[in-house]
Amino acid sequence: MDIKVSVREAPGHAYVVELSGEIDVYTSPKVKDAITELIDRGHYNLVINLGNVRYIDSTGLGVLIGGLKRVREHGGSVNLVCTNPQIKKIFDITGLVKIFGIFDDEDSAMKALV
Amino acid sequence: MDIKVSVREAPGHAYVVELSGEIDVYTSPKVKDAITELIDRGHYNLVINLGNVRYIDSTGLGVLIGGLKRVREHGGSVNLVCTNPQIKKIFDITGLVKIFGIFDDEDSAMKALV
Amino acid sequence: MTQTTAGVVELRIPRRAEWVAVARLAVAAVANRLRFSIEEIEDVKLAVAEACTTCILQTDAGDQIEIYCETKEDGLTVRVRSLAGADQPSPLPAEPEPDARGALGIFLIQSLMDSVKHNAGRGTDLVMTKKVSE
Amino acid sequence: MTQTTAGVVELRIPRRAEWVAVARLAVAAVANRLRFSIEEIEDVKLAVAEACTTCILQTDAGDQIEIYCETKEDGLTVRVRSLAGADQPSPLPAEPEPDARGALGIFLIQSLMDSVKHNAGRGTDLVMTKKVSE
Ligand SMILES: Nc1ncnc2c1ncn2[C@@H]1O[C@H](COP(=O)(O)OP(=O)(O)O)[C@@H](O)[C@H]1O
Ligand SMILES: Nc1ncnc2c1ncn2[C@@H]1O[C@H](COP(=O)(O)OP(=O)(O)O)[C@@H](O)[C@H]1O
């Protein structure tokens, strides 16, 4: 019922935002803050790892979409790591699968950034 | 939110009742039926394995106590396998730890039967 | 079986973001009583949570959210509405929000449930159903 | 912090054994909003479930169980009572059961919570509190 956010630098000027827990109307502001801070500091190539996210709602999707819009303004991009079938389904249903790169592991998500 | 009950014969005329899930006012009749059937068939040395039980309430305890009373009338006994600290605590609080043999694994529970 | 699946469960939570998790878990537990698959239970959970989020994002919608679940052998109906608590005056009629806020949530509810009805009136009032598959 | 932990959550379930799991999970979710430890949350869960079981084991106690939770920064108060639904006549006053049925449940509630009060009257009506430790 909570979210853990951890941010770390990866080789090649990319940043990984690792989320674990549930992203909902209560916890998504915390996710938004972490992403906004990275972007404000000039980091526009992000991998957001949803590997340990059990649940995401529309506010969580909204935060990811918002992040993507901002990094694109600077020529950057956001790749997601997601294996949970229920969460993948949400990206399918909403068509967001077409605007995010979605990968099974961090390595592939990272390589696809460049 | 459900209980799985599986019964199997063990060496030395003992029977193991393996429970997994939650034992509450809704599911305990199922547990009671399994134990009653064993006793009706003349099996009085039982190991009840609570290793995969996440939750037990007073009706579940009542079923275990009822089983113990009946096998004792025939010189038998009931040993429990239990490692979950929350469930151990319930046996402590109610003092049932003094009337049941409680063991960390099935082997020890089985050996202590004889 | 009808005996074990037909029933009404009512839940009221404060109309605040931190309580939506309670609605989500309670509704998942209700759905679990029916013959829904795990995926269907997740669908119901998200749909009800989105309805609660809709209640929260609206202004002037009272201080509570009521989640009314009616279970039958073959499916579940959930009504989610914002309402004023007993100790608070009735909310003013809510103006529909001009921006797209919540559109994604409503879209998800429509996608995950078999039917959704929006009752007109102040605040949010959504009635959604999901049938057990097969 | 007060903003995120003070609140009232009300839940009504059918007075039948198969619905107690819903109360249990909802109350665990409510307790999870406070600074309770996992062990304390399990305590609250079991105590509330035992109170629901008490409602169910009594005869003539209406067709619903109401679980009323009030959370504060420093703890939780839960009132569990049996009540007649709107579409059913009021239950007759219940005779106290002569056997020991439910004694173990009441004992567990007393052990797991900081205080329990039994309101006199028909049916079951238990008010229990638990404070957050430290
Ligand atoms: N299927 C979609 N594909 C791409 N963008 C979307 C989709 N659905 C919503 N959006 C956009 O995502 C953002 C967040 O949407 P939403 O959560 O509905 O509202 P809000 O803008 O209030 O957060 C908005 O900018 C919206 O235009
Ligand atoms: N702490 C205890 N130690 C031993 N036996 C107990 C204890 N508490 C209750 N019992 C016995 O366990 C059985 C079940 O108890 P309980 O669930 O309270 O009522 P019921 O008899 O209606 O199932 C009863 O026979 C009761 O006497």
Coordinates of C-alpha atoms in Angstrom, one line a residue, chain C residues 2-123:
Chain C
T2 CA -26.2 -18.9 -4.0
Q3 CA -26.1 -18.7 -0.3
T4 CA -22.4 -18.1 -0.2
T5 CA -22.2 -15.5 -3.0
A6 CA -25.3 -13.4 -2.9
G7 CA -24.9 -10.4 -0.6
V8 CA -24.6 -6.7 -0.1
V9 CA -21.4 -5.1 1.2
E10 CA -21.3 -1.4 2.0
L11 CA -18.2 0.6 2.6
R12 CA -17.7 4.3 3.4
I13 CA -14.3 5.9 3.4
P14 CA -13.1 9.5 3.8
R15 CA -13.0 11.2 0.4
R16 CA -9.2 11.4 0.5
A17 CA -6.4 9.8 -1.5
E18 CA -4.9 7.8 1.3
W19 CA -8.1 5.8 1.9
V20 CA -8.5 4.5 -1.6
A21 CA -6.3 1.5 -0.8
V22 CA -8.9 0.4 1.8
A23 CA -11.6 0.4 -0.9
R24 CA -9.4 -1.5 -3.3
L25 CA -8.6 -4.3 -0.8
A26 CA -12.2 -4.6 0.5
V27 CA -13.5 -4.8 -3.1
A28 CA -10.9 -7.4 -4.0
A29 CA -12.0 -9.4 -1.0
V30 CA -15.6 -9.1 -2.1
A31 CA -14.8 -10.1 -5.7
N32 CA -12.8 -13.0 -4.3
R33 CA -16.1 -14.6 -3.0
L34 CA -17.3 -15.0 -6.5
R35 CA -15.9 -17.3 -9.2
F36 CA -13.9 -14.5 -10.7
S37 CA -10.4 -15.3 -12.0
I38 CA -7.4 -13.5 -10.4
E39 CA -7.3 -11.2 -13.5
E40 CA -10.9 -10.3 -13.2
I41 CA -10.5 -9.5 -9.5
E42 CA -7.6 -7.2 -10.5
D43 CA -9.9 -5.6 -13.1
V44 CA -12.6 -4.9 -10.5
K45 CA -10.1 -3.6 -8.0
L46 CA -8.7 -1.1 -10.5
A47 CA -12.1 0.0 -11.8
V48 CA -13.4 0.7 -8.3
A49 CA -10.2 2.5 -7.3
E50 CA -10.6 4.6 -10.5
A51 CA -14.1 5.5 -9.5
C52 CA -12.9 6.5 -6.0
T53 CA -10.2 8.6 -7.6
T54 CA -12.8 10.3 -9.8
C55 CA -14.7 11.1 -6.6
I56 CA -11.5 12.6 -5.1
L57 CA -10.5 14.7 -8.1
Q58 CA -13.9 16.4 -8.3
T59 CA -14.3 19.4 -6.2
D60 CA -17.4 20.0 -4.0
A61 CA -18.3 16.3 -3.8
G62 CA -18.8 15.8 0.0
D63 CA -16.4 14.3 2.4
Q64 CA -17.1 10.6 2.0
I65 CA -17.1 7.9 -0.7
E66 CA -19.6 5.2 -0.5
I67 CA -18.9 1.9 -2.2
Y68 CA -22.0 -0.3 -2.4
C69 CA -21.4 -3.9 -3.7
E70 CA -24.0 -6.3 -4.6
T71 CA -22.8 -9.8 -5.4
K72 CA -24.8 -12.5 -7.2
E73 CA -23.8 -15.9 -8.4
D74 CA -23.0 -14.6 -11.8
G75 CA -21.4 -11.2 -11.1
L76 CA -20.9 -8.1 -9.2
T77 CA -22.5 -4.6 -9.3
V78 CA -20.6 -1.8 -7.5
R79 CA -21.9 1.7 -7.0
V80 CA -19.3 4.3 -6.1
R81 CA -20.5 7.7 -5.1
S82 CA -19.3 10.8 -3.3
L83 CA -21.5 11.9 -0.5
A84 CA -21.6 14.3 2.4
G85 CA -21.2 12.9 5.9
A86 CA -23.9 13.3 8.4
D87 CA -22.0 16.1 10.2
Q88 CA -21.5 18.2 7.2
P89 CA -23.9 20.3 5.0
S90 CA -24.8 18.9 1.6
P91 CA -22.2 19.7 -1.0
L92 CA -23.0 22.3 -3.6
P93 CA -23.8 20.9 -7.1
A94 CA -20.5 20.2 -8.7
E95 CA -19.6 21.9 -12.0
P96 CA -18.3 19.4 -14.5
E97 CA -14.5 19.9 -14.6
P98 CA -13.5 21.6 -17.8
D99 CA -10.1 19.8 -18.2
A100 CA -9.4 16.2 -19.1
R101 CA -8.7 15.2 -15.5
G102 CA -10.0 11.7 -14.9
A103 CA -10.7 10.9 -18.5
L104 CA -8.1 8.1 -18.4
G105 CA -9.7 6.7 -15.3
I106 CA -13.2 6.6 -16.8
F107 CA -11.7 5.0 -19.9
L108 CA -10.1 2.3 -17.8
I109 CA -13.4 1.6 -15.9
Q110 CA -15.2 1.3 -19.2
S111 CA -12.5 -1.1 -20.5
L112 CA -12.3 -3.3 -17.4
M113 CA -16.0 -3.6 -16.5
D114 CA -18.9 -5.0 -18.5
S115 CA -21.0 -1.9 -18.1
V116 CA -20.7 1.5 -16.5
K117 CA -23.5 4.0 -15.8
H118 CA -23.0 7.5 -14.7
N119 CA -25.9 8.8 -12.6
A120 CA -26.5 12.5 -13.2
G121 CA -26.5 14.8 -10.1
R122 CA -24.0 16.4 -8.0
G123 CA -20.6 14.7 -7.3

